[in-house]
Coordinates of C-alpha atoms and ligand atoms in Angstrom, one line a residue:
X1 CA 23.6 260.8 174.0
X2 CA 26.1 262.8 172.0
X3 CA 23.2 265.7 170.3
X4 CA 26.9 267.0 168.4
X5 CA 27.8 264.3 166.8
X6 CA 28.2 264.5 163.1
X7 CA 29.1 260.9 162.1
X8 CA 26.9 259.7 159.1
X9 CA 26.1 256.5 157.7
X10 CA 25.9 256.0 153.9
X11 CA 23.3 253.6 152.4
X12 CA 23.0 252.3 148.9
X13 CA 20.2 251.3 147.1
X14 CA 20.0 250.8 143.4
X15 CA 21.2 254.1 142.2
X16 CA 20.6 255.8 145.0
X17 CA 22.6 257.3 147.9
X18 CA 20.6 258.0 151.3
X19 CA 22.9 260.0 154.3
X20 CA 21.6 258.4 157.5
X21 CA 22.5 260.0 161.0
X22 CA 24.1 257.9 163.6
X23 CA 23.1 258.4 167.2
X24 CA 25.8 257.9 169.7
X25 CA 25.5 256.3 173.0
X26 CA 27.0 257.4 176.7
X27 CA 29.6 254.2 176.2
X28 CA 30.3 255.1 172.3
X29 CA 27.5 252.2 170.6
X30 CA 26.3 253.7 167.6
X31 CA 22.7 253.4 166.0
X32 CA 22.2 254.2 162.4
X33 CA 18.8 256.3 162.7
X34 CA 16.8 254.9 160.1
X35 CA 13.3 256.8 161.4
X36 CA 12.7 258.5 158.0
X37 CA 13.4 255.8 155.8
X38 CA 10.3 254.7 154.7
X39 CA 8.5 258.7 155.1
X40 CA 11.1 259.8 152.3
X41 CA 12.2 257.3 150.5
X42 CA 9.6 254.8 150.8
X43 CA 12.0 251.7 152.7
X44 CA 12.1 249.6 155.3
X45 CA 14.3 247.5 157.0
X46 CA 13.9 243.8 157.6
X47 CA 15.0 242.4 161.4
X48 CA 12.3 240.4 162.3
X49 CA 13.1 239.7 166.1
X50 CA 14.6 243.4 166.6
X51 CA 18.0 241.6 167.1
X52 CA 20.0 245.2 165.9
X53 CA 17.1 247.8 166.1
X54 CA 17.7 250.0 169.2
X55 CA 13.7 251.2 169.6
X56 CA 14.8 254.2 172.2
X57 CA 17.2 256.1 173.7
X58 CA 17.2 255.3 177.7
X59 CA 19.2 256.4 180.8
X60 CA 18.0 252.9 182.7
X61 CA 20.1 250.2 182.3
X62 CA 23.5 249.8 180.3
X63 CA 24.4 246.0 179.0
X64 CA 27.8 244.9 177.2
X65 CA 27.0 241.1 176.2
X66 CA 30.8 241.2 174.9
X67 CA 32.2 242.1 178.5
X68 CA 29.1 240.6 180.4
X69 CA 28.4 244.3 181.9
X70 CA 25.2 244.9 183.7
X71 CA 24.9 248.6 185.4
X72 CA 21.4 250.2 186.8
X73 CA 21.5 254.0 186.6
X74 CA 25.4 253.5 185.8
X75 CA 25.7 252.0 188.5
X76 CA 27.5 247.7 188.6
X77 CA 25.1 245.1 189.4
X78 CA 27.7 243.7 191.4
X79 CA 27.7 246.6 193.6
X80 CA 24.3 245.5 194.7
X81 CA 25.3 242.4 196.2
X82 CA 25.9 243.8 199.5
X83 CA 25.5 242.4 202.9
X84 CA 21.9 244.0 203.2
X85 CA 20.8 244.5 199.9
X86 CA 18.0 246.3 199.3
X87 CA 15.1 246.0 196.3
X88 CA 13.1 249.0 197.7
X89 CA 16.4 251.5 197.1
X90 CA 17.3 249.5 194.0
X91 CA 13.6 250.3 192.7
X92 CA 13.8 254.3 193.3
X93 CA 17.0 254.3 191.7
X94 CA 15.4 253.0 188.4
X95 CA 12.1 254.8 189.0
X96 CA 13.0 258.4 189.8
X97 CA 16.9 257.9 188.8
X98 CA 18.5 258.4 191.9
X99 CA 19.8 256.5 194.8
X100 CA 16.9 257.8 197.9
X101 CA 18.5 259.0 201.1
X102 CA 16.8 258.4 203.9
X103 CA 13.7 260.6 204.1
X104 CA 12.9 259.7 200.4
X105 CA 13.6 255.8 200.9
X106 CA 11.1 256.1 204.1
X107 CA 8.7 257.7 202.2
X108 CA 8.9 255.5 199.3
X109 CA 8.5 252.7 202.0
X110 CA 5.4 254.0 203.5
X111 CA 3.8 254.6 200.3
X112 CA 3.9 250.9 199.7
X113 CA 2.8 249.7 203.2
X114 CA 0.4 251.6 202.7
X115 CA -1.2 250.1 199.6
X116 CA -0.4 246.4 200.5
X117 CA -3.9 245.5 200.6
X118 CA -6.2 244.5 198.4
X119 CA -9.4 245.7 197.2
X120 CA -11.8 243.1 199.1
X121 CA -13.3 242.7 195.9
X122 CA -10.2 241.8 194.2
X123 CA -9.4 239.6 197.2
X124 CA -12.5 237.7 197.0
X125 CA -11.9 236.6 193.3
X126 CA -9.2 234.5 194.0
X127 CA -12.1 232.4 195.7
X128 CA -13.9 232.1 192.2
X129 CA -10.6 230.7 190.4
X130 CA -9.8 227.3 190.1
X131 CA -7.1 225.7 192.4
X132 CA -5.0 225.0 190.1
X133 CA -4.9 228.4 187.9
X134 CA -1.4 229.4 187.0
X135 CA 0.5 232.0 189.4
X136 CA 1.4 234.0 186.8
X137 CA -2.4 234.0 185.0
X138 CA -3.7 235.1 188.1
X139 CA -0.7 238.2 188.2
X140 CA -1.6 239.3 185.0
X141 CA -5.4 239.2 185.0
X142 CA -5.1 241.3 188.5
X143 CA -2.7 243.3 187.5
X144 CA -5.0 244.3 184.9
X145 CA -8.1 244.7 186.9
X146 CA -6.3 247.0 189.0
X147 CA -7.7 249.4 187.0
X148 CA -11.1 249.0 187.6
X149 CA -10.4 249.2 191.7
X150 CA -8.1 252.3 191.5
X151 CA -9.7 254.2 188.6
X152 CA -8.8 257.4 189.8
X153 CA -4.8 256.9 189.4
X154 CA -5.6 256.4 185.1
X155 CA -5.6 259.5 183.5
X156 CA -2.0 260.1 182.1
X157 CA 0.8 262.9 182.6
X158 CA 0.3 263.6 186.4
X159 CA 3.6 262.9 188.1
X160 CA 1.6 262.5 191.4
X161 CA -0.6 260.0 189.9
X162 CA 1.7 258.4 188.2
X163 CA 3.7 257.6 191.9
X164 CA 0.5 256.1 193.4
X165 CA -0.1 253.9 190.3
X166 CA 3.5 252.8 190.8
X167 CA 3.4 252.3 194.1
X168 CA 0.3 250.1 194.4
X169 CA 1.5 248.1 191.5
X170 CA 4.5 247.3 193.5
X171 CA 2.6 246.8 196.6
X172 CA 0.0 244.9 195.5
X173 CA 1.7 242.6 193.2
X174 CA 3.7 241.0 196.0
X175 CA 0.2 239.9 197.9
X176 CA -1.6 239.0 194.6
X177 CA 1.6 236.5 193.7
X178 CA 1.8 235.3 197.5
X179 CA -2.4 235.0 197.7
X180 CA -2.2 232.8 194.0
X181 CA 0.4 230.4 196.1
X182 CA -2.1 230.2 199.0
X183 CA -4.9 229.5 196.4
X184 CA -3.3 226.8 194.8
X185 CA -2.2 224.9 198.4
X186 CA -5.6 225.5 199.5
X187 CA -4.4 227.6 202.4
X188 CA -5.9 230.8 204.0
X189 CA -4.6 234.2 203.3
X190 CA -2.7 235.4 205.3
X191 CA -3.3 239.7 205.2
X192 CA 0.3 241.7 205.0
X193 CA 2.1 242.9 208.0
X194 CA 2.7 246.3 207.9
X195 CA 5.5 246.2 210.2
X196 CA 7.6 244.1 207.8
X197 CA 10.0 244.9 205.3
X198 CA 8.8 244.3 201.4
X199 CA 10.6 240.7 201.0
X200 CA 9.9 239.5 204.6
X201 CA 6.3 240.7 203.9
X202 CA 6.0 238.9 201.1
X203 CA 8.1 235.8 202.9
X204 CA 5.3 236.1 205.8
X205 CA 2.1 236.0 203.2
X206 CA 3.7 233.1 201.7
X207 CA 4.8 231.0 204.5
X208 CA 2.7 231.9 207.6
X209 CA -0.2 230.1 208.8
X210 CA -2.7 231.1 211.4
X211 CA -1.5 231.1 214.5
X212 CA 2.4 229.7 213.7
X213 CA 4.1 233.0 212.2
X214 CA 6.4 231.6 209.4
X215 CA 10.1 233.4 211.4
X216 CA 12.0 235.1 208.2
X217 CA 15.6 234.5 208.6
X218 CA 17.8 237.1 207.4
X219 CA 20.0 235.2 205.1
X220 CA 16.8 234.6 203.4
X221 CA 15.2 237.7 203.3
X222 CA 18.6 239.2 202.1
X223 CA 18.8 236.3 199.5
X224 CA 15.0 237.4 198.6
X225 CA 16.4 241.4 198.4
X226 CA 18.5 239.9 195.7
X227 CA 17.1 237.8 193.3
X228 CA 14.3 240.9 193.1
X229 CA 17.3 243.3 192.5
X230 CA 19.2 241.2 189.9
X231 CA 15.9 241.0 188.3
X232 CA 14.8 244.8 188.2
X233 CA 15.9 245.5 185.0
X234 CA 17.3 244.1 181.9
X235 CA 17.3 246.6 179.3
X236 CA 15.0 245.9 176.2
X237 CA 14.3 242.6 176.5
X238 CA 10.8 240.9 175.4
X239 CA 8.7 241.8 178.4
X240 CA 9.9 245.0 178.7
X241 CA 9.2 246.0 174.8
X242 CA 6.1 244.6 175.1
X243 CA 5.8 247.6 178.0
X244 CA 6.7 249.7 175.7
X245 CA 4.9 249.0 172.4
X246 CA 1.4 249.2 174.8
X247 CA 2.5 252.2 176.6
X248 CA 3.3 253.9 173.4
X249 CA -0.8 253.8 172.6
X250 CA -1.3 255.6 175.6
X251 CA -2.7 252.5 177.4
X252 CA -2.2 252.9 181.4
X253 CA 0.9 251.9 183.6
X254 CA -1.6 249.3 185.1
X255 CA -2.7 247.5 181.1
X256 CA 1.1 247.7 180.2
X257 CA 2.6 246.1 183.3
X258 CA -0.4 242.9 182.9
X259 CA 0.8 242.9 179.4
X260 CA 4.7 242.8 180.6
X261 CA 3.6 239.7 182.8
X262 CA 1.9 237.8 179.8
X263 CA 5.2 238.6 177.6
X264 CA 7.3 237.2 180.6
X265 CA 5.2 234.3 181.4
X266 CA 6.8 232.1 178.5
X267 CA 9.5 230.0 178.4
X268 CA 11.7 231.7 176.1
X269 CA 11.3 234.7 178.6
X270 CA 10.9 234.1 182.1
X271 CA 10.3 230.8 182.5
X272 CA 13.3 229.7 181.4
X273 CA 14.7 228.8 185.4
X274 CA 11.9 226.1 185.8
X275 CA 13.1 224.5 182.8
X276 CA 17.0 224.4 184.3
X277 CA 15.1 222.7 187.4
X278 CA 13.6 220.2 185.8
X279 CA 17.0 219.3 183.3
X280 CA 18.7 219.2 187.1
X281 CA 16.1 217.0 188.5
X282 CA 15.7 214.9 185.4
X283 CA 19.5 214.1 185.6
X284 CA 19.8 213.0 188.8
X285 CA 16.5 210.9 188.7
X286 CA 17.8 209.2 185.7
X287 CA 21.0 208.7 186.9
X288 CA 22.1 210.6 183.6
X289 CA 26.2 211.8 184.3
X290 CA 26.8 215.4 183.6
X291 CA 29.1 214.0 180.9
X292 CA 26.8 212.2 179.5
X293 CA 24.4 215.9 179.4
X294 CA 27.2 218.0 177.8
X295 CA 27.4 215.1 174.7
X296 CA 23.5 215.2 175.0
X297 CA 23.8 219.5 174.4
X298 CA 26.3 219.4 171.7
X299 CA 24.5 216.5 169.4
X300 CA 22.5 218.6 166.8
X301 CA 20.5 215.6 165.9
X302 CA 19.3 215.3 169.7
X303 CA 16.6 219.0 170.6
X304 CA 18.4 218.8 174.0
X305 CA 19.5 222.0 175.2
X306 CA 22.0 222.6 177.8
X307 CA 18.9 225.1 179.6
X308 CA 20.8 228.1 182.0
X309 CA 23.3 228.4 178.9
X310 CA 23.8 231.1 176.7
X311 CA 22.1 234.5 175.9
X312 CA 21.0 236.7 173.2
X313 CA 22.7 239.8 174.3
X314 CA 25.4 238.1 177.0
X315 CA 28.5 236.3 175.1
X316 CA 30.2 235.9 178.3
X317 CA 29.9 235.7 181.9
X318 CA 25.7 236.7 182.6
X319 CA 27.3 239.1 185.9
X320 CA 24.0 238.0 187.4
X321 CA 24.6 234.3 186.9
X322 CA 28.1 234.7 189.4
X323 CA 26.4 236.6 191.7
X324 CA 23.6 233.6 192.0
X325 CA 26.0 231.3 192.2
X326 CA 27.9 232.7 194.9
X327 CA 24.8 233.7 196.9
X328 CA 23.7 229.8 196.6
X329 CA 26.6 229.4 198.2
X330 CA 25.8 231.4 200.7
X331 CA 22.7 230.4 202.1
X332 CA 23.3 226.9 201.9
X333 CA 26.4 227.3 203.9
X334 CA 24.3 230.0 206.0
X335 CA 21.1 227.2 206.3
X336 CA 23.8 224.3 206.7
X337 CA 22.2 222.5 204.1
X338 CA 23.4 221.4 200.4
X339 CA 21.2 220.7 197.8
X340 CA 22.6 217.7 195.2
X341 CA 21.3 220.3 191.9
X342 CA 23.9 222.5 193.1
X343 CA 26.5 220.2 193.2
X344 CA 24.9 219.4 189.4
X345 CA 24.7 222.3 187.8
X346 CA 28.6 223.4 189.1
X347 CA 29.8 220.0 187.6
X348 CA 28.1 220.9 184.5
X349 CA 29.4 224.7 184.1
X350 CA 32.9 223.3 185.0
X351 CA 32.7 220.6 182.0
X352 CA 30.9 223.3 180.1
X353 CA 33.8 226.2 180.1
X354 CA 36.3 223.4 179.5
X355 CA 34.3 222.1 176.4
X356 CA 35.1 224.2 172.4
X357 CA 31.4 223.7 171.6
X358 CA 30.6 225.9 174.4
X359 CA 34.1 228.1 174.3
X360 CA 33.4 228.5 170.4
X361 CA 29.8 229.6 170.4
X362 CA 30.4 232.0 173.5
X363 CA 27.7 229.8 175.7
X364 CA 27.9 231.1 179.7
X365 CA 26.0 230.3 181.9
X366 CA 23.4 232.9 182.1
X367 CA 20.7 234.5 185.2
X368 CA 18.6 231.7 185.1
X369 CA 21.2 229.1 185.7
X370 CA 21.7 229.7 189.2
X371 CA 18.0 231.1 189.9
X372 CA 16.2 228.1 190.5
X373 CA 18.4 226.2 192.7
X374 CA 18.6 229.1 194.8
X375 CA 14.8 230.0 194.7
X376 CA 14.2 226.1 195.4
X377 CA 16.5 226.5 198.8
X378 CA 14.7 229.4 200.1
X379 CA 11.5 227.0 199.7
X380 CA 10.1 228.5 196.9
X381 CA 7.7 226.7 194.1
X382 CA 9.0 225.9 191.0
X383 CA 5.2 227.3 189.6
X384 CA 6.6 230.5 191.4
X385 CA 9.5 231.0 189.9
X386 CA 8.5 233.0 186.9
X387 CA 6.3 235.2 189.6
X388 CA 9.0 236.4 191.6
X389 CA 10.9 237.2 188.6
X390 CA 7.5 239.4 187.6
X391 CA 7.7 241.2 191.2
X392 CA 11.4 242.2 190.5
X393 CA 11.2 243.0 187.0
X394 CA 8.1 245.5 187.9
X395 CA 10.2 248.8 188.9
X396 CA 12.2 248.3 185.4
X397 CA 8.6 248.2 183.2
X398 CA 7.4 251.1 185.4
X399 CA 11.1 253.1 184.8
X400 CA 10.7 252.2 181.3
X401 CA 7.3 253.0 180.7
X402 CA 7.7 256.3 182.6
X403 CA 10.7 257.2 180.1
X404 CA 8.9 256.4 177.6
X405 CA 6.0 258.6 178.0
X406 CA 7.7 261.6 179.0
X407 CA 9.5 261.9 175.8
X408 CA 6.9 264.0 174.0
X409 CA 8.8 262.6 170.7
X410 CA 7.6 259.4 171.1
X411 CA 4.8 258.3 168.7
X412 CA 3.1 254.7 168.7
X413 CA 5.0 252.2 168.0
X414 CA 3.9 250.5 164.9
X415 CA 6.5 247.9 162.7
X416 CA 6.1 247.6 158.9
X417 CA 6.1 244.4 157.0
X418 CA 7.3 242.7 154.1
X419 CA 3.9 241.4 151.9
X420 CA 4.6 238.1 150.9
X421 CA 1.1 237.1 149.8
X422 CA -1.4 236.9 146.9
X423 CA -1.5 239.8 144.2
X424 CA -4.6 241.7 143.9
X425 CA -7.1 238.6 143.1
X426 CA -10.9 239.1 142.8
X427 CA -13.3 237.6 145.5
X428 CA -15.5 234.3 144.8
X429 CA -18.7 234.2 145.7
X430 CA -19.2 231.0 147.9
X431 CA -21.3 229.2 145.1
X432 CA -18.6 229.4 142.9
X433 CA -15.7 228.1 145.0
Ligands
ACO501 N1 22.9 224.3 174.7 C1 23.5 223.8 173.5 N2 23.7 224.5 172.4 C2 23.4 225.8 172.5 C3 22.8 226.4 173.6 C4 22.5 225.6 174.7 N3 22.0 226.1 175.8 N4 22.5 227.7 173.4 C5 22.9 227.9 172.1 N5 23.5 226.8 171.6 C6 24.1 226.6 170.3 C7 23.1 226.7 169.2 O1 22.6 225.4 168.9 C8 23.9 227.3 168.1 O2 24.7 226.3 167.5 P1 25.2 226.3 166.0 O3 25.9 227.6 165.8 O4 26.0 225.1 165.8 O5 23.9 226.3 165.2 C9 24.8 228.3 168.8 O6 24.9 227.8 170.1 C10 24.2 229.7 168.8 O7 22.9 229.6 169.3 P2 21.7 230.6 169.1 O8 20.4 229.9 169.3 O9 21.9 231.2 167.7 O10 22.0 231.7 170.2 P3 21.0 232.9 170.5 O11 21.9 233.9 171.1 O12 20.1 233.2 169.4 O13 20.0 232.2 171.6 C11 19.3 231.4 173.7 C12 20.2 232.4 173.0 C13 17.9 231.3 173.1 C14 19.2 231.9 175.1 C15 20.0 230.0 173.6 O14 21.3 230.1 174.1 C16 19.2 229.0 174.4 O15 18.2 228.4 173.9 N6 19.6 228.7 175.7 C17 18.9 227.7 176.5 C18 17.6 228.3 177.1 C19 17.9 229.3 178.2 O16 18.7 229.2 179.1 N7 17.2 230.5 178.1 C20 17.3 231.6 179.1 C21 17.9 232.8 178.5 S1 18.1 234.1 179.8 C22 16.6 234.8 179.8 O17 15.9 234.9 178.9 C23 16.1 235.5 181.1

């Protein structure tokens, strides 16, 4: 951020003329800083869903929704989709803001093997819930009661602290989510392997059974590497504010990350991949044409959305959703097996990017798109889905909440509001109503 610049924005109100600074960022957006509005002149401004209110400044993650750019630390997202990617690295990148090298990647590793178990008390809990509870209830409620296991790590503004908090929370949110799986098949848990990677861990807890190892392939634990990666961070989105507004009242990495899951849990949010499944599913069972799907999408008299297509931020190309699609490729060519949503869902982008409706209103397909289909062929649940987007998304909440509480500037986030109710009125004493 430019701490030179002199640029200033001019806003009129009645007769008066209020000077506003204008913060510039690294790739020349500009913010009208609007902080003291309301302290000296007694305004606010209205933007109910935050669409143009920048509520930081941040060195995480840069988006361009024109040019469908996604970059962690600066660096392309595309320039993650290598032949061995790797969520571990990607993670310290946004945590600590650097690529590790080797020493610090091992240690980072070894800190997490090293807090992949659960509290036995935690663990037997899972026995009280019901079999049915959803994944991502159970993630948020243990996320939560992390706290009360791992006490010690609370107190704020210790950098060590701070790593081991971050580091179980990664940890331990990949056996909570593959433990809430077993719960819900009725199947044994199976404890973490220490000699495993994070994603073939987390493959192993899933899949295994006693005495039959589940044997992680490689295309899919790479595939796995990915979808966590392309899920780390996405700037200022819904979850991630939510992060940010509880962080801001001091509440601990722990309470902010449940509260991240919760935020992330609905369908506007993160769930938004099961609902692509199901429109893929429903088509085919139907025998509904993708034609007849793209008419279905562009009648306004008809709620039918085409779900996987466009974004709030993204007016082009989501650079995750290409990636996806190429890595579904992948691993079905890899697995030699094709699944008929695929073949769906590339019928339906191709009459999509042909059709004005869609041209005209800038509707890509967007991460979520893709997702599913590919989660679905490395024999993931569909009640999973949203779960595994958690698991990646946790090193960007734990980035953001860290830059968030070392700026010292920072005060608790608190919006205003426009009153639109009663005047003053008197109260009625129930007799008289
Ligand atoms: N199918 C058909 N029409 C659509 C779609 C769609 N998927 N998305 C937007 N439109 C239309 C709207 O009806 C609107 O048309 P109009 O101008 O004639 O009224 C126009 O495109 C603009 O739509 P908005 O809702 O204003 O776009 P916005 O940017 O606010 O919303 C959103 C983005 C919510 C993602 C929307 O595109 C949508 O509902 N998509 C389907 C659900 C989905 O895939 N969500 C996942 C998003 S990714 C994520 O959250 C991780």
């Amino acid at each position: 951020m430019s701490e030179t610049n002199t640029e200033k924005a001019t806003l009129t109100i009645g007769d008066k003329t209020i000077e506003l600074p204008v913060h510039i960022g690294t790739e020349g957006d500009k913010s009208i800083d609007i902080s003291k509005l309301f302290d000296e002149h007694g305004l606010t401004v209205f933007d109910p869903s935050l669409g143009s209110t920048s509520i930081c400044k941040s060195t995480i993650t840069y988006i361009d929704g024109e040019k469908g750019i996604l970059r962690y630390r600066g660096i392309p997202i595309e320039q993650f989709d290598r032949p061995k990617p790797n969520f571990i690295e990607v993670a310290h990148l946004l945590i600590f803001g650097t690529l590790p090298n080797r020493s610090e990647l091992s240690e980072f590793s070894t800190r997490l093997t090293d807090n992949e178990l659960l509290h036995e008390g935690l663990r037997r809990q899972f026995n009280e819930l019901p079999p049915k509870s959803p994944p991502m209830a159970i993630l948020s409620a243990m996320l939560s009661q992390l706290a009360c296991y791992h006490e010690k790590f609370l107190p704020l503004g210790d950098d060590e602290l701070f790593i081991e908090a971050a580091t179980r929370l990664i940890s331990k949110a990949r056996t909570i989510a593959a433990y809430s799986y077993r719960r819900s098949k009725g199947l044994p848990f199976m404890f973490p392997d220490p000699a495993m990677r994070y994603c073939g861990n987390f493959l192993h807890m899933m899949f295994s059974i006693p005495f039959q190892q589940y044997i992680v392939s490689e295309e899919i634990e790479d595939a796995m590497n990915l979808v966590f990666i392309l899920h780390a961070d996405h700037e200022q989105n819904c979850s991630t504010a939510t992060v940010r507004t509880v962080g801001s009242a001091k509440a601990n990495l722990f309470a902010s990350c449940a509260a991240a899951v919760s935020a992330l849990w609905g369908p506007l949010h993160g769930g938004a991949n099961v609902e692509v499944v199901k429109m893929l599913e429903t088509i085919q069972s139907d025998g509904m044409t993708p034609e007849l799907c793209i008419e279905a999408a562009k009648d306004k008299s008809n709620p039918f959305k085409l779900f996987g297509f466009g974004h709030r931020v993204y007016k082009n190309y989501d650079p995750r959703a290409r990636i996806l699609r190429n890595a579904a490729d992948r691993v079905f060519s890899q697995l030699k097996t094709r699944d008929p949503l695929l073949d769906t869902a590339r019928k339906l982008e191709e009459l999509a990017l042909q059709d004005s409706y869609f041209v005209d209103r800038k509707l890509y397909p967007n991460v979520d798109f893709y997702s599913g289909i590919l989660l679905r062929a490395m024999g993931i649940p569909t009640n999973m889905f949203t779960v595994i987007f958690a698991i990646g998304r946790l090193p960007g909440w734990i980035a953001q909440w860290k830059e968030q509480h070392d700026n010292m500037a920072q005060k608790i986030i608190r919006p205003r509001q426009v009153y639109c109710g009663n005047k003053i009125m008197d109260y009625v004493p129930i007799e008289e109503r």
